[in-house]
PDB file of C-alpha atoms in Angstrom:
ATOM      1  CA  MET A 713       0.734  70.222  74.740  1.00 87.00           C
ATOM      2  CA  ARG A 714      -2.615  69.008  73.348  1.00 91.00           C
ATOM      3  CA  LYS A 715      -3.823  69.685  69.969  1.00 92.00           C
ATOM      4  CA  GLN A 716      -6.804  71.731  70.899  1.00 94.00           C
ATOM      5  CA  LYS A 717      -9.239  73.696  68.037  1.00 95.00           C
ATOM      6  CA  ILE A 718     -12.297  75.960  68.406  1.00 96.00           C
ATOM      7  CA  ILE A 719     -15.509  75.464  65.371  1.00 95.00           C
ATOM      8  CA  LYS A 720     -17.769  78.323  65.101  1.00 95.00           C
ATOM      9  CA  ILE A 721     -20.699  76.075  63.284  1.00 95.00           C
ATOM     10  CA  ASP A 722     -21.615  78.683  60.302  1.00 91.00           C
ATOM     11  CA  LYS A 723     -23.748  76.268  58.101  1.00 84.00           C
ATOM     12  CA  VAL A 724     -27.636  76.218  58.007  1.00 77.00           C
ATOM     13  CA  GLY A 725     -29.168  75.043  61.328  1.00 92.00           C
ATOM     14  CA  ARG A 726     -30.063  75.613  64.337  1.00 95.00           C
ATOM     15  CA  ASP A 727     -26.785  75.640  65.278  1.00 95.00           C
ATOM     16  CA  ILE A 728     -25.576  78.459  63.342  1.00 95.00           C
ATOM     17  CA  GLY A 729     -22.947  80.818  64.837  1.00 94.00           C
ATOM     18  CA  LYS A 730     -22.330  78.121  67.850  1.00 95.00           C
ATOM     19  CA  THR A 731     -18.658  78.147  68.393  1.00 95.00           C
ATOM     20  CA  PHE A 732     -16.761  74.329  70.414  1.00 96.00           C
ATOM     21  CA  ALA A 733     -13.089  73.332  71.447  1.00 96.00           C
ATOM     22  CA  ILE A 734     -12.421  69.985  70.498  1.00 96.00           C
ATOM     23  CA  GLU A 735      -9.433  68.962  72.410  1.00 95.00           C
ATOM     24  CA  GLU A 736      -7.227  65.935  72.182  1.00 94.00           C
ATOM     25  CA  MET A 737      -7.346  63.301  73.975  1.00 93.00           C
ATOM     26  CA  SER A 738      -3.209  61.689  75.674  1.00 93.00           C
ATOM     27  CA  ALA A 739      -1.369  59.778  73.053  1.00 89.00           C
ATOM     28  CA  PHE A 740      -2.356  57.035  75.978  1.00 93.00           C
ATOM     29  CA  ASP A 741      -5.999  57.246  76.071  1.00 93.00           C
ATOM     30  CA  PHE A 742      -6.382  57.391  72.801  1.00 90.00           C
ATOM     31  CA  GLU A 743      -4.983  54.449  71.687  1.00 87.00           C
ATOM     32  CA  ASP A 744      -6.129  52.243  74.332  1.00 91.00           C
ATOM     33  CA  TRP A 745     -10.125  54.075  72.547  1.00 89.00           C
ATOM     34  CA  VAL A 746      -8.790  53.368  69.367  1.00 85.00           C
ATOM     35  CA  PHE A 747      -7.609  49.308  70.444  1.00 86.00           C
ATOM     36  CA  ARG A 748     -10.874  49.178  72.124  1.00 90.00           C
ATOM     37  CA  VAL A 749     -12.836  50.382  68.983  1.00 86.00           C
ATOM     38  CA  PHE A 750     -11.223  47.810  66.656  1.00 83.00           C
ATOM     39  CA  GLN A 751     -11.276  45.330  68.938  1.00 86.00           C
ATOM     40  CA  GLY A 752     -15.649  46.060  69.047  1.00 87.00           C
ATOM     41  CA  MET A 753     -15.818  45.897  64.886  1.00 84.00           C
ATOM     42  CA  ALA A 754     -13.291  42.532  65.160  1.00 83.00           C
ATOM     43  CA  GLN A 755     -16.515  40.416  67.788  1.00 86.00           C
ATOM     44  CA  ALA A 756     -18.542  42.244  64.795  1.00 85.00           C
ATOM     45  CA  GLY A 757     -16.600  40.108  61.861  1.00 83.00           C
ATOM     46  CA  ALA A 758     -15.511  43.241  60.271  1.00 78.00           C
ATOM     47  CA  ASP A 759     -12.500  42.259  57.669  1.00 75.00           C
ATOM     48  CA  VAL A 760      -9.450  45.109  57.440  1.00 70.00           C
ATOM     49  CA  PRO A 761      -8.660  44.123  53.522  1.00 71.00           C
ATOM     50  CA  ASP A 762      -5.120  44.382  51.970  1.00 70.00           C
ATOM     51  CA  GLU A 763      -5.196  47.211  50.689  1.00 70.00           C
ATOM     52  CA  ILE A 764      -6.468  49.290  53.299  1.00 65.00           C
ATOM     53  CA  ALA A 765      -2.884  49.855  53.807  1.00 56.00           C
ATOM     54  CA  GLY A 766      -1.957  51.922  51.048  1.00 64.00           C
ATOM     55  CA  ALA A 767      -5.490  53.555  50.614  1.00 64.00           C
ATOM     56  CA  GLY A 768      -4.005  56.764  52.927  1.00 61.00           C
ATOM     57  CA  ALA A 769      -6.312  58.232  56.217  1.00 58.00           C
ATOM     58  CA  ALA A 770      -9.679  58.522  53.720  1.00 61.00           C
ATOM     59  CA  GLY A 771      -9.609  54.856  53.520  1.00 66.00           C
ATOM     60  CA  LEU A 772      -8.974  53.537  56.622  1.00 65.00           C
ATOM     61  CA  MET A 773     -11.898  56.353  57.575  1.00 65.00           C
ATOM     62  CA  GLU A 774     -13.939  54.956  55.358  1.00 69.00           C
ATOM     63  CA  TRP A 775     -13.120  50.935  56.057  1.00 72.00           C
ATOM     64  CA  GLY A 776     -13.874  51.876  60.134  1.00 73.00           C
ATOM     65  CA  ILE A 777     -17.744  53.552  59.163  1.00 72.00           C
ATOM     66  CA  LYS A 778     -18.356  50.063  57.889  1.00 73.00           C
ATOM     67  CA  GLY A 779     -16.829  48.328  60.298  1.00 76.00           C
ATOM     68  CA  VAL A 780     -18.491  50.723  63.662  1.00 81.00           C
ATOM     69  CA  VAL A 781     -21.336  50.701  61.727  1.00 82.00           C
ATOM     70  CA  GLY A 782     -21.449  46.352  62.556  1.00 84.00           C
ATOM     71  CA  MET A 783     -20.661  47.048  66.529  1.00 88.00           C
ATOM     72  CA  SER A 784     -23.597  45.551  68.928  1.00 89.00           C
ATOM     73  CA  TRP A 785     -25.339  48.840  70.526  1.00 92.00           C
ATOM     74  CA  GLY A 786     -23.450  48.324  73.817  1.00 92.00           C
ATOM     75  CA  GLN A 787     -19.981  48.740  72.941  1.00 90.00           C
ATOM     76  CA  LEU A 788     -20.501  51.247  70.723  1.00 91.00           C
ATOM     77  CA  LYS A 789     -22.328  53.709  72.902  1.00 93.00           C
ATOM     78  CA  PRO A 790     -19.515  54.710  75.346  1.00 94.00           C
ATOM     79  CA  LEU A 791     -17.541  54.971  72.427  1.00 92.00           C
ATOM     80  CA  LYS A 792     -19.163  57.939  71.163  1.00 91.00           C
ATOM     81  CA  ASP A 793     -20.277  58.762  74.474  1.00 91.00           C
ATOM     82  CA  GLU A 794     -16.659  58.989  75.711  1.00 92.00           C
ATOM     83  CA  MET A 795     -15.026  60.700  72.257  1.00 92.00           C
ATOM     84  CA  VAL A 796     -17.451  63.450  73.216  1.00 92.00           C
ATOM     85  CA  ASP A 797     -16.834  63.800  76.417  1.00 91.00           C
ATOM     86  CA  ARG A 798     -13.621  63.914  76.839  1.00 92.00           C
ATOM     87  CA  CYS A 799     -13.089  66.063  73.854  1.00 95.00           C
ATOM     88  CA  VAL A 800     -15.444  68.504  72.755  1.00 96.00           C
ATOM     89  CA  GLN A 801     -16.895  71.640  74.751  1.00 95.00           C
ATOM     90  CA  PHE A 802     -19.326  73.943  75.166  1.00 96.00           C
ATOM     91  CA  VAL A 803     -17.812  78.304  74.190  1.00 95.00           C
ATOM     92  CA  PRO A 804     -20.797  80.109  75.820  1.00 92.00           C
ATOM     93  CA  ASP A 805     -19.121  83.173  73.686  1.00 91.00           C
ATOM     94  CA  ALA A 806     -17.033  83.441  70.649  1.00 89.00           C
ATOM     95  CA  GLU A 807     -14.575  85.932  72.063  1.00 91.00           C
ATOM     96  CA  GLN A 808     -13.602  83.892  75.007  1.00 92.00           C
ATOM     97  CA  PRO A 809     -12.920  80.675  73.873  1.00 89.00           C
ATOM     98  CA  ASP A 810     -11.144  79.231  76.810  1.00 91.00           C
ATOM     99  CA  ILE A 811     -14.425  79.411  79.143  1.00 92.00           C
ATOM    100  CA  ARG A 812     -16.017  76.241  78.123  1.00 93.00           C
ATOM    101  CA  VAL A 813     -18.709  73.330  79.628  1.00 92.00           C
ATOM    102  CA  SER A 814     -19.369  70.135  78.791  1.00 88.00           C
ATOM    103  CA  ILE A 815     -22.351  69.416  76.456  1.00 86.00           C
ATOM    104  CA  HIS A 816     -23.321  67.293  78.592  1.00 76.00           C
ATOM    105  CA  GLN A 817     -24.091  69.688  81.077  1.00 78.00           C
ATOM    106  CA  PHE A 818     -26.568  71.516  78.113  1.00 77.00           C
ATOM    107  CA  PRO A 819     -27.550  68.793  76.428  1.00 75.00           C
ATOM    108  CA  ASP A 820     -29.794  71.138  74.196  1.00 85.00           C
ATOM    109  CA  THR A 821     -26.257  72.930  72.928  1.00 90.00           C
ATOM    110  CA  ILE A 822     -26.678  70.347  70.295  1.00 93.00           C
ATOM    111  CA  GLU A 823     -29.795  70.463  68.387  1.00 94.00           C
ATOM    112  CA  GLU A 824     -28.641  69.164  64.949  1.00 94.00           C
ATOM    113  CA  LEU A 825     -27.211  65.863  63.888  1.00 93.00           C
ATOM    114  CA  SER A 826     -25.264  67.643  61.276  1.00 93.00           C
ATOM    115  CA  THR A 827     -23.551  69.667  63.927  1.00 94.00           C
ATOM    116  CA  LEU A 828     -22.568  66.443  66.307  1.00 92.00           C
ATOM    117  CA  LEU A 829     -21.283  64.255  63.258  1.00 91.00           C
ATOM    118  CA  THR A 830     -19.080  67.699  62.684  1.00 93.00           C
ATOM    119  CA  LEU A 831     -17.670  67.374  65.937  1.00 94.00           C
ATOM    120  CA  ARG A 832     -17.120  63.713  65.664  1.00 91.00           C
ATOM    121  CA  ARG A 833     -15.168  64.183  61.856  1.00 89.00           C
ATOM    122  CA  GLU A 834     -13.482  66.937  63.611  1.00 92.00           C
ATOM    123  CA  VAL A 835     -11.880  64.860  66.548  1.00 92.00           C
ATOM    124  CA  ILE A 836     -10.869  61.827  64.776  1.00 88.00           C
ATOM    125  CA  ASP A 837      -8.764  64.566  62.187  1.00 88.00           C
ATOM    126  CA  LEU A 838      -7.534  66.160  64.930  1.00 90.00           C
ATOM    127  CA  HIS A 839      -6.350  62.662  66.182  1.00 87.00           C
ATOM    128  CA  THR A 840      -5.422  61.528  63.257  1.00 80.00           C
ATOM    129  CA  GLY A 841      -4.006  64.188  60.975  1.00 74.00           C
ATOM    130  CA  PHE A 842      -0.871  62.554  62.008  1.00 59.00           C
ATOM    131  CA  PHE A 843      -1.575  60.154  58.447  1.00 52.00           C
ATOM    132  CA  SER A 844      -1.744  62.830  56.443  1.00 52.00           C
ATOM    133  CA  GLY A 845       0.769  64.725  56.925  1.00 48.00           C
ATOM    134  CA  LEU A 846       3.399  62.606  57.699  1.00 44.00           C
ATOM    135  CA  ASP A 847       6.443  63.866  57.347  1.00 43.00           C
ATOM    136  CA  LYS A 848      10.294  61.840  56.289  1.00 39.00           C
ATOM    137  CA  ALA A 849      11.745  64.347  59.048  1.00 42.00           C
ATOM    138  CA  SER A 850       8.953  63.354  62.260  1.00 42.00           C
ATOM    139  CA  SER A 851       9.589  59.198  61.151  1.00 41.00           C
ATOM    140  CA  PRO A 852      12.156  57.719  62.915  1.00 42.00           C
ATOM    141  CA  LYS A 853      15.410  57.149  61.395  1.00 42.00           C
ATOM    142  CA  GLU A 854      17.215  54.582  60.026  1.00 43.00           C
ATOM    143  CA  VAL A 855      20.482  53.784  62.189  1.00 40.00           C
TER     144      VAL A 855
END
């Protein structure tokens, strides 16, 4: 079962009180998405610093954000759209979180940039939470 998370916007702004559902992509779809991001970053000239391996999830995210800024809009826009299309839905009634609608079906649902950035961060966190929570019990065992 894919991980899901309900996000209620509680910060000041026009989106306060709105509820959204975040659901992760399949492992294969997310891997494809990540490789397209990395490919775009490589084509933009982003180098992977040697110390990134030990920087954990926060370091990886910082490097990733800096790298996507250098990507062409033609590469970045479809990735941004796909993230929202596949992972974010609006929940019109917080009391019924299973009833969801596509964000693009109602593009004015999100009125604040901060809401959109929060939702994007939640999508990434849902997919990459394993970086911060790696557990020896879930790691491959040596034979």
